[in-house]
Short mmCIF file of C-alpha atoms in Angstrom, two decimals:
data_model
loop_
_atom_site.label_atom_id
_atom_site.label_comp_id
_atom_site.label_asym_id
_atom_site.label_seq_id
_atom_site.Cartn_x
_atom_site.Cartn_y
_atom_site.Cartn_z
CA UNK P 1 -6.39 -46.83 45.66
CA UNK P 2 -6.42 -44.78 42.54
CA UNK P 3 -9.44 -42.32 41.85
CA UNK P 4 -11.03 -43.64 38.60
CA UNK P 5 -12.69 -40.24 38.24
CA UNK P 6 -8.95 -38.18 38.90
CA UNK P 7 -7.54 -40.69 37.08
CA UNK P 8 -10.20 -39.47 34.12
CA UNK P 9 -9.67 -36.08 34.37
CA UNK P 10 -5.65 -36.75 34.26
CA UNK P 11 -6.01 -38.40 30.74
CA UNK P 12 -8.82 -36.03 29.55
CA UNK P 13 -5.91 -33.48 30.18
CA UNK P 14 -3.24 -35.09 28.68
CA UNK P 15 -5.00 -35.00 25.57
CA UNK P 16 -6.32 -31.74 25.59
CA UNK P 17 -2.48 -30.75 26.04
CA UNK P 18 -1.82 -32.93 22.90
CA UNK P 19 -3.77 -30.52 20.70
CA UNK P 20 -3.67 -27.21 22.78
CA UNK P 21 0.43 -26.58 22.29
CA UNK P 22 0.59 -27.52 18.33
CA UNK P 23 -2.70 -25.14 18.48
CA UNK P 24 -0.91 -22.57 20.63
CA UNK P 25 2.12 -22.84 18.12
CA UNK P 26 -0.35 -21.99 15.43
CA UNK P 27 -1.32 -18.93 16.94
CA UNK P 28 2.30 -17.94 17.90
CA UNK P 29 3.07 -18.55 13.83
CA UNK P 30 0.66 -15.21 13.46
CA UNK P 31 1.98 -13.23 16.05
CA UNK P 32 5.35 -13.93 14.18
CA UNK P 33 4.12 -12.94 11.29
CA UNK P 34 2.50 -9.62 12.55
CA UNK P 35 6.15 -8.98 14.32
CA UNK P 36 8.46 -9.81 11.36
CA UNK P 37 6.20 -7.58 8.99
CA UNK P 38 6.39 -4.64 11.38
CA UNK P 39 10.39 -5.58 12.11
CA UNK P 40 10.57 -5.00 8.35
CA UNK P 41 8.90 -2.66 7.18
CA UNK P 42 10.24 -0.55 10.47
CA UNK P 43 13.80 -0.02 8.05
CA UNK P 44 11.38 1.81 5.43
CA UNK P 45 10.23 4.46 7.38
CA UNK P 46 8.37 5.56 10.64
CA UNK P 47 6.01 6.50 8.77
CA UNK P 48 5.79 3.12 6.77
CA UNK P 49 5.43 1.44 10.24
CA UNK P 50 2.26 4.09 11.14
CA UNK P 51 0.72 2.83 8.07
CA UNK P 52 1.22 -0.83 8.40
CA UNK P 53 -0.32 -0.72 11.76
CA UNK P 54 -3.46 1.99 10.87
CA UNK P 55 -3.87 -0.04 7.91
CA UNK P 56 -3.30 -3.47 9.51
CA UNK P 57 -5.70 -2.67 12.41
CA UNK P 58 -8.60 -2.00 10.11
CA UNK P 59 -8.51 -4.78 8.06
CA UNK P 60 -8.16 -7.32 11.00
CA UNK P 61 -11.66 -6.16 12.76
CA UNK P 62 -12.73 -7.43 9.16
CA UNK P 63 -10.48 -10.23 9.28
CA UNK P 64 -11.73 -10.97 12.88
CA UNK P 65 -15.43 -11.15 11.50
CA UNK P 66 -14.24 -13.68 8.50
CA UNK P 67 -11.52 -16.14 10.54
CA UNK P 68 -14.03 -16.84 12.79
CA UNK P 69 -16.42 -18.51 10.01
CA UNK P 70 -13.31 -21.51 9.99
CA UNK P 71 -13.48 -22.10 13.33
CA UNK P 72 -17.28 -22.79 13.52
CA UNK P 73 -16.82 -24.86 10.77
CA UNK P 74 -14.30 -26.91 12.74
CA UNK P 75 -17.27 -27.10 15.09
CA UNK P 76 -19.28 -29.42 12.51
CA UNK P 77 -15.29 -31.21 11.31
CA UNK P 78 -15.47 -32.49 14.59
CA UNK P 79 -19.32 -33.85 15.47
CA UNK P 80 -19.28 -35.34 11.79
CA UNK P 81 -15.71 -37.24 12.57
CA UNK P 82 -17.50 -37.95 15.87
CA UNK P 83 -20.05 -40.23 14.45
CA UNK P 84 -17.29 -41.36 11.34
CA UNK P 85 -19.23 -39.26 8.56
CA UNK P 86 -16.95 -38.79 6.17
CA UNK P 87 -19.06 -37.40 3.44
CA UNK P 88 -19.95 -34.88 5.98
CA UNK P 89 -16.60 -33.83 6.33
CA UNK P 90 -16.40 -33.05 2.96
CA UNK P 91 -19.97 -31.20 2.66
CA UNK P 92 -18.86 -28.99 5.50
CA UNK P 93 -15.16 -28.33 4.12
CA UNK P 94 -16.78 -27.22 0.43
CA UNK P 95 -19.44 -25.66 2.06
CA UNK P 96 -17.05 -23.60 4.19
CA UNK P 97 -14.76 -22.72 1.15
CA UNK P 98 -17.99 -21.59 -0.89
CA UNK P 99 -18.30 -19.27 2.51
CA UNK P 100 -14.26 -18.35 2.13
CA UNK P 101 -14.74 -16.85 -1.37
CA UNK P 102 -17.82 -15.14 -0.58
CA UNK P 103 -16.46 -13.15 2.55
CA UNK P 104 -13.28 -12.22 0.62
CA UNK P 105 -15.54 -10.23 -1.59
CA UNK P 106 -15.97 -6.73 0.32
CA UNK P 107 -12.54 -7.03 1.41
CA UNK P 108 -10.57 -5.04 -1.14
CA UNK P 109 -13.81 -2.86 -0.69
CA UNK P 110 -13.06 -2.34 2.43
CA UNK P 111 -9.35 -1.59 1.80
CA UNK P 112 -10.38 1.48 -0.68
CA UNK P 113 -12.13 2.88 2.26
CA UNK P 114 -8.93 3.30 4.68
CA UNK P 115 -7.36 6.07 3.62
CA UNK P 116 -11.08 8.00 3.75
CA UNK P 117 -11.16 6.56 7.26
CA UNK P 118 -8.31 7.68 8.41
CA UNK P 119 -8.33 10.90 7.14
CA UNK P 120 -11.50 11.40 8.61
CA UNK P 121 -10.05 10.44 12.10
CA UNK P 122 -7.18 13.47 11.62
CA UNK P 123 -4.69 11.24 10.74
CA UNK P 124 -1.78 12.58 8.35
CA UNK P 125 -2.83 12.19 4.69
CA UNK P 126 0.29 10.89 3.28
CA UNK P 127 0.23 7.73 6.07
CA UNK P 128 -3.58 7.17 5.35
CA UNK P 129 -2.38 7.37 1.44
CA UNK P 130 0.16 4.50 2.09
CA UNK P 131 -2.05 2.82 4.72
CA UNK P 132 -4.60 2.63 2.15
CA UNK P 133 -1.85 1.01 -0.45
CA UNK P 134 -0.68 -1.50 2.38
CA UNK P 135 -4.46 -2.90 3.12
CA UNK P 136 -5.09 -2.90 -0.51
CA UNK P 137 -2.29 -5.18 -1.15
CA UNK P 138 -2.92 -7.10 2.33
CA UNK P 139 -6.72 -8.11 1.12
CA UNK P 140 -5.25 -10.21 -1.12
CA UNK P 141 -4.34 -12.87 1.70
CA UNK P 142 -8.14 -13.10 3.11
CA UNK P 143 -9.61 -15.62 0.51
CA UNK P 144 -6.33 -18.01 0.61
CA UNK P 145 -6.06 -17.49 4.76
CA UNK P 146 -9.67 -18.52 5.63
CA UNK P 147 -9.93 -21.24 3.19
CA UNK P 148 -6.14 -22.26 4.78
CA UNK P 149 -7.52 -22.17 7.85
CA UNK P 150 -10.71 -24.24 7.06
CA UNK P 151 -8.09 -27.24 6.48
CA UNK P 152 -6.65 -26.48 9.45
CA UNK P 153 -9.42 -27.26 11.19
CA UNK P 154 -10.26 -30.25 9.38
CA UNK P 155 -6.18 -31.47 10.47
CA UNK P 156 -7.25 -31.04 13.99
CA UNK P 157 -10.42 -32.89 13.63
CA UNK P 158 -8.35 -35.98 13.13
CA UNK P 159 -6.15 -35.44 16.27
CA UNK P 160 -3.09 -34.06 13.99
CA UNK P 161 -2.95 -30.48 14.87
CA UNK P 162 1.22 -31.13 14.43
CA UNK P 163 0.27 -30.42 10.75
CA UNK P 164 -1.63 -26.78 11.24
CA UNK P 165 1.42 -26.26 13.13
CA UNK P 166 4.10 -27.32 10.68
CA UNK P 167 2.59 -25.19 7.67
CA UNK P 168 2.00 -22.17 9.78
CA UNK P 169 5.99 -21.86 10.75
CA UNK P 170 6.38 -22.83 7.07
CA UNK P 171 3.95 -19.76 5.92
CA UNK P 172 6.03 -17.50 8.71
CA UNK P 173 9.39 -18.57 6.76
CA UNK P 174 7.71 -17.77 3.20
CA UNK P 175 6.50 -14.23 4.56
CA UNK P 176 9.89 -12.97 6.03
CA UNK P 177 11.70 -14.17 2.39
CA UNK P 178 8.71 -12.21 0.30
CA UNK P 179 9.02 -9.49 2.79
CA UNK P 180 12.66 -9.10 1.94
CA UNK P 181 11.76 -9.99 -1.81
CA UNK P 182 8.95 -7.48 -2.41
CA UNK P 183 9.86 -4.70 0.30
CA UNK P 184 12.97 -3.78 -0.10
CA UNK P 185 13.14 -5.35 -3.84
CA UNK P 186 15.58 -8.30 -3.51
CA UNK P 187 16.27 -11.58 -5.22
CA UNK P 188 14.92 -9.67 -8.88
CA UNK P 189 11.85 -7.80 -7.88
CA UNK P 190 11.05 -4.75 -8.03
CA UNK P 191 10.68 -2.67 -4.76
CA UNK P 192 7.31 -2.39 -3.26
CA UNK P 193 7.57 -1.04 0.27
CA UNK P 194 4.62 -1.37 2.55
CA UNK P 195 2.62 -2.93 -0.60
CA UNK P 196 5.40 -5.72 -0.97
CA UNK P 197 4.50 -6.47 2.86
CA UNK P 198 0.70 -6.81 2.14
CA UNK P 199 1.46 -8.95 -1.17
CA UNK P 200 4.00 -11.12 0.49
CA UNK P 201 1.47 -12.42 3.08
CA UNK P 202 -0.94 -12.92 0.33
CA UNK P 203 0.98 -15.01 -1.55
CA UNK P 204 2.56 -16.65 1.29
CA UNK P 205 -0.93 -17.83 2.57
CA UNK P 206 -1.94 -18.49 -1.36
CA UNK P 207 1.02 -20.95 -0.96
CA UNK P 208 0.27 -23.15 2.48
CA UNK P 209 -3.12 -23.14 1.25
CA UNK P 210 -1.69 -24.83 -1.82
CA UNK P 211 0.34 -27.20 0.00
CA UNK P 212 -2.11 -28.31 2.99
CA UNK P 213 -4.64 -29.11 0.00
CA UNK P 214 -2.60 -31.31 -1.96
CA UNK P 215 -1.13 -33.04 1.69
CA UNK P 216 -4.70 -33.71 2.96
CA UNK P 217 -6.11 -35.15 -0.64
CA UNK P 218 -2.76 -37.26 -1.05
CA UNK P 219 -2.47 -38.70 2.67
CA UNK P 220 -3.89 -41.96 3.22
CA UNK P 221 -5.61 -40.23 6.59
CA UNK P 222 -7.83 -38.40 4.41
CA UNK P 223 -8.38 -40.14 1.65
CA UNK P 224 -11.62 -41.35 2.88
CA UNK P 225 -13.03 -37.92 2.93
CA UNK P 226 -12.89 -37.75 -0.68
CA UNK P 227 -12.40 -33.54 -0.25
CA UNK P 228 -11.61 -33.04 -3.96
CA UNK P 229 -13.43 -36.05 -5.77
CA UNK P 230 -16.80 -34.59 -6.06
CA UNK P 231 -18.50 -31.31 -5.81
CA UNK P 232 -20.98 -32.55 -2.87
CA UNK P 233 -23.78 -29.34 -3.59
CA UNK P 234 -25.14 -26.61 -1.01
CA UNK P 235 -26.65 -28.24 1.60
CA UNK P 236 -28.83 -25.54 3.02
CA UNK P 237 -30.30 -26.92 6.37
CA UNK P 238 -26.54 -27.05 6.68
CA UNK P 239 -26.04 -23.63 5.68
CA UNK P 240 -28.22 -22.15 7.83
CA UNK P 241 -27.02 -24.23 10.97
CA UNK P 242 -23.20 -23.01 10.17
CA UNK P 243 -24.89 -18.77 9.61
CA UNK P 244 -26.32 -19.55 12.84
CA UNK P 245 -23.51 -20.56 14.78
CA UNK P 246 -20.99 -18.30 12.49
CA UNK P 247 -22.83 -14.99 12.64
CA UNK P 248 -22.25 -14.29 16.24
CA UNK P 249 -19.35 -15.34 17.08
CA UNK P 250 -17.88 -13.15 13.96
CA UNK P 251 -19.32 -10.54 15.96
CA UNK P 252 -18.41 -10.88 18.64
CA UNK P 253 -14.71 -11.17 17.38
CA UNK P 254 -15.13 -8.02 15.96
CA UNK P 255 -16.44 -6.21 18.52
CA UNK P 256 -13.84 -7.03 20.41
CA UNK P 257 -11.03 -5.53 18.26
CA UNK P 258 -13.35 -2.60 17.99
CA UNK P 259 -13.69 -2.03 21.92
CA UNK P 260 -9.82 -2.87 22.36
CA UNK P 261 -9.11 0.06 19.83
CA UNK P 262 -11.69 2.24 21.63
CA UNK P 263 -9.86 1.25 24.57
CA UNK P 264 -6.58 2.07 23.37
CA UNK P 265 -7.82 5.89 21.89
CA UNK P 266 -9.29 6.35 25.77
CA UNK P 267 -6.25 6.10 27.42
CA UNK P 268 -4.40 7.69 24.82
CA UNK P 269 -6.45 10.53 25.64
CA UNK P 270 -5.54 9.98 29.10
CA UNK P 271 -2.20 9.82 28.81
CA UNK P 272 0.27 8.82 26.34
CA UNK P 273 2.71 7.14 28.80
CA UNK P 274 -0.57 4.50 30.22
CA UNK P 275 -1.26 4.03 26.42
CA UNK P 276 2.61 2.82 26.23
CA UNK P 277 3.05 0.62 29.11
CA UNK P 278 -0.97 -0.95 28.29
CA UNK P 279 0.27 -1.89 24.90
CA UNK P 280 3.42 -3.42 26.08
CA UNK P 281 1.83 -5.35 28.53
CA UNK P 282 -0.50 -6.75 26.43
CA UNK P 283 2.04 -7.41 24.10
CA UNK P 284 3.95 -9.48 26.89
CA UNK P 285 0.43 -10.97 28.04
CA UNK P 286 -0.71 -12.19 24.53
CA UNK P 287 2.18 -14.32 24.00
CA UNK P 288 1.30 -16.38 26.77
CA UNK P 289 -2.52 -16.34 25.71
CA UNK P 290 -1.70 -17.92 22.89
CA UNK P 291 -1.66 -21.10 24.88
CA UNK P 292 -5.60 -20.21 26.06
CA UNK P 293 -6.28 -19.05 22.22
CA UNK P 294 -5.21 -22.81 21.56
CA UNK P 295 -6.70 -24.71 24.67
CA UNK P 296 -9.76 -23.21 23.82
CA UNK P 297 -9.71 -24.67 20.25
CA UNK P 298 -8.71 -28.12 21.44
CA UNK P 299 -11.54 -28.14 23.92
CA UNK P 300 -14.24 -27.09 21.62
CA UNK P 301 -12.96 -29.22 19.06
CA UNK P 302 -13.13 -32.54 21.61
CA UNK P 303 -16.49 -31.23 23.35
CA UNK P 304 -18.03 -31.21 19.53
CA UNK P 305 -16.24 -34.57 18.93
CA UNK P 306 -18.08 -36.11 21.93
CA UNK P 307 -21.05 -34.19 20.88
CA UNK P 308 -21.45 -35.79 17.33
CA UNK P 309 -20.18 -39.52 19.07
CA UNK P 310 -22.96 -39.26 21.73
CA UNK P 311 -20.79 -39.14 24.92
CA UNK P 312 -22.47 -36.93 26.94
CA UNK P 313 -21.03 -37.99 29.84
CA UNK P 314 -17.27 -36.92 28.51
CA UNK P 315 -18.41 -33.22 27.98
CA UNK P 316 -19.03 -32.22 31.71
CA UNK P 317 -15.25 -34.05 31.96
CA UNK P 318 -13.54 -32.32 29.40
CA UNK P 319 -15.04 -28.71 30.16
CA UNK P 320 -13.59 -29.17 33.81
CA UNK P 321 -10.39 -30.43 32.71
CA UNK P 322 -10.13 -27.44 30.14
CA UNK P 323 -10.78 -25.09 32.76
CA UNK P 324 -8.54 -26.48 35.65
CA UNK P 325 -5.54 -26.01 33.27
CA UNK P 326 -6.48 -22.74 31.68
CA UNK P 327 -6.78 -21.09 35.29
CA UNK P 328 -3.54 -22.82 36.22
CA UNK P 329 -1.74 -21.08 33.56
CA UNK P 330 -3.29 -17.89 33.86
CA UNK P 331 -2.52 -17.79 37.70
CA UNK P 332 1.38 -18.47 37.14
CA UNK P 333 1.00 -15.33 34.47
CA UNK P 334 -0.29 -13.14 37.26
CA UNK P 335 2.36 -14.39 39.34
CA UNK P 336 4.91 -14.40 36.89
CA UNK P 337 3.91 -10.82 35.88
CA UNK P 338 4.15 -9.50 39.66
CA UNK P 339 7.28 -11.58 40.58
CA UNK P 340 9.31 -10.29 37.16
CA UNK P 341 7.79 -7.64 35.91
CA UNK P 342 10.72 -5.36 35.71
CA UNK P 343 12.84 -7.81 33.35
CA UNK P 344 9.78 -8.57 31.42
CA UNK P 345 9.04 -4.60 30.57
CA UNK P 346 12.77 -4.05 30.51
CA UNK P 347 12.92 -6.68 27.14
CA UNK P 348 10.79 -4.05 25.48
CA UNK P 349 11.17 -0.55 27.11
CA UNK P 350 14.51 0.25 28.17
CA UNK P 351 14.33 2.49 31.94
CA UNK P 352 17.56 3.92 31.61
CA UNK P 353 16.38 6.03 29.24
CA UNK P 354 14.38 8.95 30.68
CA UNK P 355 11.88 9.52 28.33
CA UNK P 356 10.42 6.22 29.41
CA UNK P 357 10.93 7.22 32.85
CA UNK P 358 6.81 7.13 33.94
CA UNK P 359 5.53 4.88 31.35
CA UNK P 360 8.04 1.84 32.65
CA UNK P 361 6.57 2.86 36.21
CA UNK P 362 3.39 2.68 35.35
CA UNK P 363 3.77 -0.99 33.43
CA UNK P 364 4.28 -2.63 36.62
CA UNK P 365 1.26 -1.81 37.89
CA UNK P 366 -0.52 -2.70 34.38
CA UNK P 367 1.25 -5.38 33.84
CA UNK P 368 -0.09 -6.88 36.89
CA UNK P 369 -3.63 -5.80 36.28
CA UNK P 370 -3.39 -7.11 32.53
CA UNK P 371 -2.30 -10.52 33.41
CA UNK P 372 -5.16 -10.85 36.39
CA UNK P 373 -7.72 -10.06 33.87
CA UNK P 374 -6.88 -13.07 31.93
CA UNK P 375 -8.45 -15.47 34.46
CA UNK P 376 -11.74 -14.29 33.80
CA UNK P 377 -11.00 -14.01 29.75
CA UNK P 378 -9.90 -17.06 30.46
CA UNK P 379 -12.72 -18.62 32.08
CA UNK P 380 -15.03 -16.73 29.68
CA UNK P 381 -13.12 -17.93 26.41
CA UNK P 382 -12.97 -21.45 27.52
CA UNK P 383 -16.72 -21.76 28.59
CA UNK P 384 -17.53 -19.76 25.11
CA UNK P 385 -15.42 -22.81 23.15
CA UNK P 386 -17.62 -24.96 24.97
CA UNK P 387 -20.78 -23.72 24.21
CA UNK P 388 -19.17 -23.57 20.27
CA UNK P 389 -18.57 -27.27 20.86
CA UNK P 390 -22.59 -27.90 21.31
CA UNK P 391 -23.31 -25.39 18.45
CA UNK P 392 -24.77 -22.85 21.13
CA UNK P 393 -22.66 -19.66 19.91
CA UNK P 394 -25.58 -16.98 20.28
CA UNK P 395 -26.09 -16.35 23.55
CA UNK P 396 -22.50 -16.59 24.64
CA UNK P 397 -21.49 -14.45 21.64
CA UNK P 398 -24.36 -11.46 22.55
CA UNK P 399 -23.57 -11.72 26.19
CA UNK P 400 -20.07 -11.24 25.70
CA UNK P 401 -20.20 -7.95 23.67
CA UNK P 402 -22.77 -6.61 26.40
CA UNK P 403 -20.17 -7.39 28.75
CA UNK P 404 -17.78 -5.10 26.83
CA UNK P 405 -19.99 -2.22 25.77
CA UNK P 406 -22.74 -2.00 28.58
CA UNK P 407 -20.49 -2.99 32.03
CA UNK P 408 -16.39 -2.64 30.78
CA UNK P 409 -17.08 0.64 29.21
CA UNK P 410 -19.30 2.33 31.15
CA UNK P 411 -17.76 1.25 34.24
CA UNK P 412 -14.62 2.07 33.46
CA UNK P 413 -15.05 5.28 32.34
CA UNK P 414 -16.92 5.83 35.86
CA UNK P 415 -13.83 5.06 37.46
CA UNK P 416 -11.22 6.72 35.00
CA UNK P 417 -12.83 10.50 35.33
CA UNK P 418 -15.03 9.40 38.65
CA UNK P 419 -11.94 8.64 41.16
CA UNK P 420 -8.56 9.56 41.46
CA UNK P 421 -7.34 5.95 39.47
CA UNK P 422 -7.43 8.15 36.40
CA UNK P 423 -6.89 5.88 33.26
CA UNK P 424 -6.09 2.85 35.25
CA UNK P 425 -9.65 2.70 35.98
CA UNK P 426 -10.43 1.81 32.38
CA UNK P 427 -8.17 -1.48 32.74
CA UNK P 428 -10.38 -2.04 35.82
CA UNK P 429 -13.48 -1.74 33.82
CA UNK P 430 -12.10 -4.00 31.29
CA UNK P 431 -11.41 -6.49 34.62
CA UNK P 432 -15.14 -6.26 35.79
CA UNK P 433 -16.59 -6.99 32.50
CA UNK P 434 -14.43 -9.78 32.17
CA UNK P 435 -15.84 -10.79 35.24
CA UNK P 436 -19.00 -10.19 33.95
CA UNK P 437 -18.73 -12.42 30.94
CA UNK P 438 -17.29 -15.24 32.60
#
């Protein structure tokens, strides 16, 4: 006899899986993006690569605090399709848009203050100079990326993500041909360098945005949302619910590229070969997130769906089916990470050579620790998306970045100059206040 309630949870998965690996494929489009640009602009210089990534790093803690405005958004997409409001789809998508222009205000601001920044921080002043140009240039793509992504969340509200993931390999196509346009001054324009790079990803994400706006007002799927008929006005009960719920979580995104920088300057400190084989393993570890990164959208996406449709009794289902597949694919990481971690580091940091000698040693073992603190990020991330889901993004938020800052850091800082682990203790921190949060 067939277990109606496994036989629930089997097609509550299923559907989650739908949405998650178009979602995940979004999220691999960026980390394509970040790779080709750095690919690229590595045949300038090495010093044009040290000022894409100083540059590139500041402006995403910024863009961190602004991308996740779209998401919560996508919270409010869903409950309104929920309960078939389409005229609330549309409120929240111009609302959201209004938001869009408004954060992409400080962020040239912002840019002018990177080469002061960095310079302050002892880094060479001819990189910060060029670091400077490069985030310039690159905070031309915020206003066109966030109000891009908006629609992408209004695609997934309708169970399409296939289109979010269609225009974001498109927009990863667009940005390797105007990074070969603008950087190195092909095809009849003039050459840019490490400005080209920031310019082509603003105009590549100028164009998608483009596109997905004249797909989802010409498809008949949409056409009852009526995006670009009417100006629908500020709604601000509205308003106030999205700052609440936005707010946060923007935070909290931010603080954690903040602590993962603070993170990475510790064991640099350390020692240069741990800094080495933690980036590379988190290099090899965030591929594999991505799936998480899009699980976690598809679950808060359905949870608000279900939410807005009154179906309490689906939420408990989907949260458990969410979270036995997200700790399913974290625990084949770990065990893919222990079982092959040599030909994994070996992809990225040849051992033959003997100047990476210690720091392929020492990926092994932080390879291993890495993966194993993505259950609990896992666990975490996946509960937070829930909470999202029900519009209850404060506490989770605030309780996460104490997590970081009062347990992670402390802790591991205990353990890096308290025992012999050295700077592996810090990863161990990180673990615990994983832990913590989840």
């Amino acid at each position: 006899m067939v277990n109606p309630t496994g036989a629930r949870l089997t097609s509550i998965a299923q559907g989650l899986l739908a949405t998650a690996v178009p979602l995940s494929g979004v999220y691999l489009a960026d980390l394509a993006m970040e790779a080709t640009d750095t690919a690229m602009v590595g045949h300038l210089s090495a010093r044009a690569i040290a000022a894409v990534g100083l540059g590139g790093s500041i402006m995403m803690i910024y863009a961190a605090f602004t991308m996740s405005m779209p998401s919560c958004a996508g919270t409010f997409m869903a409950e309104c399709r929920g309960r078939g409001d389409d005229a609330g789809l549309a409120k929240i998508v111009q609302l959201a848009w209004l938001m869009a222009l408004l954060l992409a205000i400080p962020a040239p601001l912002i840019a002018m203050l990177v080469p002061s920044v960095l310079r302050w921080s002892g880094q060479d002043p001819e990189i910060a100079a060029l670091a400077g140009q490069y985030a310039l240039a690159l905070a031309t793509a915020i206003l066109p990326w966030i109000a891009y992504s908006v629609l992408d969340f209004l695609v997934t509200a309708f169970d399409r993500p296939g289109i979010a993931f269609f225009f974001s390999w498109i927009g990863v196509g667009l940005n390797g041909l105007g990074n070969y346009a603008l950087i190195y001054g092909k095809l009849g324009f003039p050459r840019l360098g490490v400005v080209g790079a920031g310019l082509a990803t603003g105009l590549m994400s100028a164009t998608i945005l483009v596109a997905l706006t004249i797909y989802v007002a010409w498809h008949p799927a949409f056409r009852a949302v009526g995006l670009l008929k009417r100006w629908h006005g500020i709604d601000r009960t509205q308003l106030r619910a999205l700052l609440r719920l936005y707010l946060p979580r923007g935070s909290a995104a931010a603080s954690d590229l903040l602590f993962a920088s603070c993170l990475a300057m510790l064991l640099g400190r350390i020692s240069v070969d741990l800094l080495a084989a933690s980036q590379l393993s988190l290099s090899i570890a965030q591929f594999v997130y991505a799936f998480i990164s899009g699980l976690g959208l598809a679950l808060g996406m359905k949870i608000a769906e279900h939410n807005g449709a009154g179906r309490a009794h689906e939420i408990g289902r989907t949260y458990l089916a969410g979270q036995i597949i997200g700790i399913g694919a974290m625990v084949l990481l770990l065990a893919a990470c222990v079982i092959a971690a040599r030909p994994l580091i070996a992809i990225f940091l040849d051992p033959a050579v003997p100047q990476n000698a210690i720091a392929s040693s020492l990926a092994v073992t932080v390879l291993a620790l890495v993966a194993l603190g993505r259950i609990p990020l896992a666990i975490a991330g996946l509960s937070y998306r829930t909470l999202l889901g029900l519009k209850d993004g404060g506490f989770s938020s605030y309780a996460f970045i104490s997590a970081q800052w009062l347990i992670a850091l402390p802790v591991g800082l205990a353990l890096a100059y308290g025992t012999a682990l050295g700077g592996i203790g810090l990863i161990w921190g990180d673990i615990i206040g994983l832990s913590a949060a989840a």
